[in-house]
Amino acid sequence: MSLSTPLWVALAVAALGVLGTLAASIVTQVLTRRRDDRRWSLEREERARQWQREDAARWLADRRAAYTELLVVLHEQDRVLEAVRRRQAQALTLDGPVSARLAALSDPIDRAWHAVELLAPGEVTRIAGELTRELRDQGDQVLGRVTGPPGGPAPGDRQERFAALGAAMRKDLGVQIREPDPLR
């Protein structure tokens, strides 16, 4: 009697070994691919979140710069108009440097206004637009570009509107609105 194993059993065991090794290789590749896909997906999501944060920071910086530029030119226009009002109250004529400065502010005001109009939300745009138009109209009247009686609110009312504009801008930028100091 021979204790030999039939040939078909040896072939079946060999085939199962080859199939098992092949199946293990395929399963490993599938699992590795899934893990890599998940990792890449998470990396893409993190990159997208990072780009969104960077975009939000850029928009915030752009709005901050536009707001600053507009406030600077509007305050300068207001200072020049105040100088004109003082000269008119003293029955003095408008001198060349004051009228030249007033004329020179027209283009910077336009550029600053258009940047704010493009970037700002509705409340800021509305208040800034009203104040910008008011100061430009008064400047145009002083320069003789527009005829008619000088109009617009009193300087004190304008300061309230500057304060309202500043508050709306700070709110949009996420800056805590300062409460007035009662000791001042």
Coordinates of C-alpha atoms in Angstrom, one line a residue:
M1 CA 0.0 0.0 0.0
S2 CA 1.2 3.3 -1.0
L3 CA 0.5 6.3 1.1
S4 CA 0.6 8.7 -1.7
T5 CA -1.9 11.5 -2.2
P6 CA -3.9 11.5 -5.3
L7 CA -2.8 13.9 -7.9
W8 CA -6.0 15.8 -8.0
V9 CA -5.7 16.7 -4.3
A10 CA -2.2 18.0 -4.8
L11 CA -3.4 20.1 -7.8
A12 CA -6.4 21.4 -5.9
V13 CA -4.3 22.4 -2.9
A14 CA -1.8 24.1 -5.3
A15 CA -4.7 25.9 -7.1
L16 CA -6.2 27.0 -3.7
G17 CA -2.8 28.3 -2.7
V18 CA -2.4 30.3 -5.9
L19 CA -6.0 31.6 -5.7
G20 CA -5.5 32.5 -2.0
T21 CA -2.3 34.4 -2.7
L22 CA -4.0 36.2 -5.7
A23 CA -7.1 37.0 -3.7
A24 CA -5.0 38.4 -0.8
S25 CA -3.1 40.6 -3.3
I26 CA -6.3 41.9 -4.8
V27 CA -8.0 42.5 -1.4
T28 CA -4.8 44.3 -0.2
Q29 CA -4.8 46.5 -3.4
V30 CA -8.6 47.3 -3.0
L31 CA -8.2 48.2 0.7
T32 CA -5.1 50.3 0.0
R33 CA -6.9 52.1 -2.8
R34 CA -9.9 52.9 -0.6
R35 CA -7.6 54.1 2.2
D36 CA -5.7 56.3 -0.3
D37 CA -9.0 57.6 -1.8
R38 CA -10.3 58.6 1.6
R39 CA -7.0 60.2 2.5
W40 CA -6.9 62.2 -0.8
S41 CA -10.6 63.1 -0.3
L42 CA -9.8 64.5 3.2
E43 CA -6.8 66.4 1.8
R44 CA -8.9 67.9 -1.0
E45 CA -11.6 68.9 1.6
E46 CA -9.0 70.4 3.8
R47 CA -7.4 72.3 0.9
A48 CA -10.9 73.6 -0.1
R49 CA -11.5 74.8 3.5
Q50 CA -8.1 76.4 3.5
W51 CA -8.8 78.2 0.2
Q52 CA -12.2 79.4 1.6
R53 CA -10.5 80.7 4.7
E54 CA -7.9 82.5 2.5
D55 CA -10.6 83.9 0.2
A56 CA -12.5 85.2 3.2
A57 CA -9.4 86.8 4.7
R58 CA -8.6 88.4 1.3
W59 CA -12.2 89.7 1.0
L60 CA -12.0 91.1 4.5
A61 CA -8.7 92.8 3.8
D62 CA -10.1 94.2 0.5
R63 CA -13.2 95.5 2.3
R64 CA -11.0 97.0 5.1
A65 CA -8.8 98.8 2.6
A66 CA -11.7 100.1 0.6
Y67 CA -13.5 101.3 3.8
T68 CA -10.3 103.0 5.0
E69 CA -9.7 104.7 1.6
L70 CA -13.3 106.0 1.4
L71 CA -13.3 107.3 5.0
V72 CA -10.0 109.1 4.4
V73 CA -11.2 110.9 1.3
L74 CA -14.6 111.7 2.7
H75 CA -13.1 113.1 5.9
E76 CA -10.7 115.2 3.8
Q77 CA -13.6 116.5 1.6
D78 CA -15.5 117.3 4.8
R79 CA -12.4 119.2 6.2
V80 CA -12.0 121.2 3.0
L81 CA -15.7 122.0 2.9
E82 CA -15.5 123.1 6.5
A83 CA -12.7 125.5 5.6
V84 CA -14.8 126.8 2.8
R85 CA -17.7 127.3 5.2
R86 CA -15.4 129.2 7.6
R87 CA -14.2 131.4 4.7
Q88 CA -17.8 132.1 3.6
A89 CA -18.9 132.9 7.1
Q90 CA -16.1 135.5 7.3
A91 CA -17.2 136.9 3.9
L92 CA -13.8 135.8 2.3
T93 CA -13.5 134.6 -1.2
L94 CA -12.5 131.0 -2.0
D95 CA -8.7 130.9 -2.6
G96 CA -6.8 128.8 -5.2
P97 CA -5.3 126.1 -2.9
V98 CA -8.7 125.3 -1.3
S99 CA -10.5 125.1 -4.6
A100 CA -7.7 123.1 -6.1
R101 CA -7.7 120.6 -3.2
L102 CA -11.5 120.3 -3.5
A103 CA -11.3 119.7 -7.2
A104 CA -8.4 117.2 -6.7
L105 CA -10.6 115.1 -4.3
S106 CA -13.2 114.2 -7.0
D107 CA -11.3 111.3 -8.6
P108 CA -10.1 109.7 -5.3
I109 CA -13.7 109.9 -4.0
D110 CA -15.0 108.2 -7.1
R111 CA -12.4 105.4 -6.9
A112 CA -13.0 104.8 -3.2
W113 CA -16.8 104.9 -3.6
H114 CA -16.7 102.4 -6.5
A115 CA -14.5 100.0 -4.5
V116 CA -16.9 100.1 -1.5
E117 CA -19.9 99.8 -3.8
L118 CA -18.4 96.6 -5.3
L119 CA -17.4 95.0 -2.0
A120 CA -19.7 96.2 0.7
P121 CA -23.1 94.8 1.9
G122 CA -26.3 96.8 1.4
E123 CA -26.3 98.8 4.6
V124 CA -22.7 100.1 4.2
T125 CA -23.3 100.8 0.6
R126 CA -26.5 102.8 1.3
I127 CA -25.0 105.0 4.1
A128 CA -21.7 105.5 2.2
G129 CA -23.5 106.4 -1.0
E130 CA -25.7 109.0 0.7
L131 CA -22.7 110.6 2.5
T132 CA -20.5 110.4 -0.7
R133 CA -23.2 112.1 -2.8
E134 CA -23.9 114.7 -0.2
L135 CA -20.2 115.7 0.1
R136 CA -19.6 115.6 -3.7
D137 CA -22.7 117.7 -4.4
Q138 CA -21.5 120.3 -1.8
G139 CA -18.1 120.3 -3.4
D140 CA -19.5 120.7 -6.8
Q141 CA -21.7 123.6 -5.6
V142 CA -18.6 125.4 -4.1
L143 CA -16.7 124.9 -7.3
G144 CA -19.6 126.2 -9.4
R145 CA -20.1 123.0 -11.3
V146 CA -23.7 122.9 -10.0
T147 CA -25.9 125.9 -9.5
G148 CA -28.4 126.3 -6.8
P149 CA -28.4 127.1 -3.1
P150 CA -25.9 125.2 -0.9
G151 CA -27.7 122.3 0.6
G152 CA -27.2 119.3 2.7
P153 CA -27.4 118.7 6.4
A154 CA -25.6 120.7 9.0
P155 CA -22.0 119.6 9.9
G156 CA -23.3 118.1 13.1
D157 CA -25.8 115.9 11.2
R158 CA -23.0 114.8 8.9
Q159 CA -20.9 113.7 11.9
E160 CA -23.7 111.5 13.0
R161 CA -23.8 110.0 9.5
F162 CA -20.0 109.5 9.6
A163 CA -20.5 107.7 12.9
A164 CA -23.3 105.6 11.4
L165 CA -21.1 104.7 8.5
G166 CA -18.2 103.8 10.8
A167 CA -20.5 101.6 12.9
A168 CA -21.9 99.8 9.8
M169 CA -18.4 99.2 8.5
R170 CA -17.1 97.9 11.8
K171 CA -20.2 95.6 12.0
D172 CA -19.5 94.2 8.5
L173 CA -15.8 93.7 9.4
G174 CA -16.7 91.9 12.6
V175 CA -15.0 94.6 14.7
Q176 CA -16.7 95.2 18.1
I177 CA -18.6 98.4 18.0
R178 CA -17.1 100.9 20.4
E179 CA -19.4 102.4 23.0
P180 CA -18.9 106.1 23.6
D181 CA -16.9 106.9 26.6
P182 CA -19.2 108.8 29.0
L183 CA -16.2 110.7 30.6
R184 CA -15.3 112.3 27.3

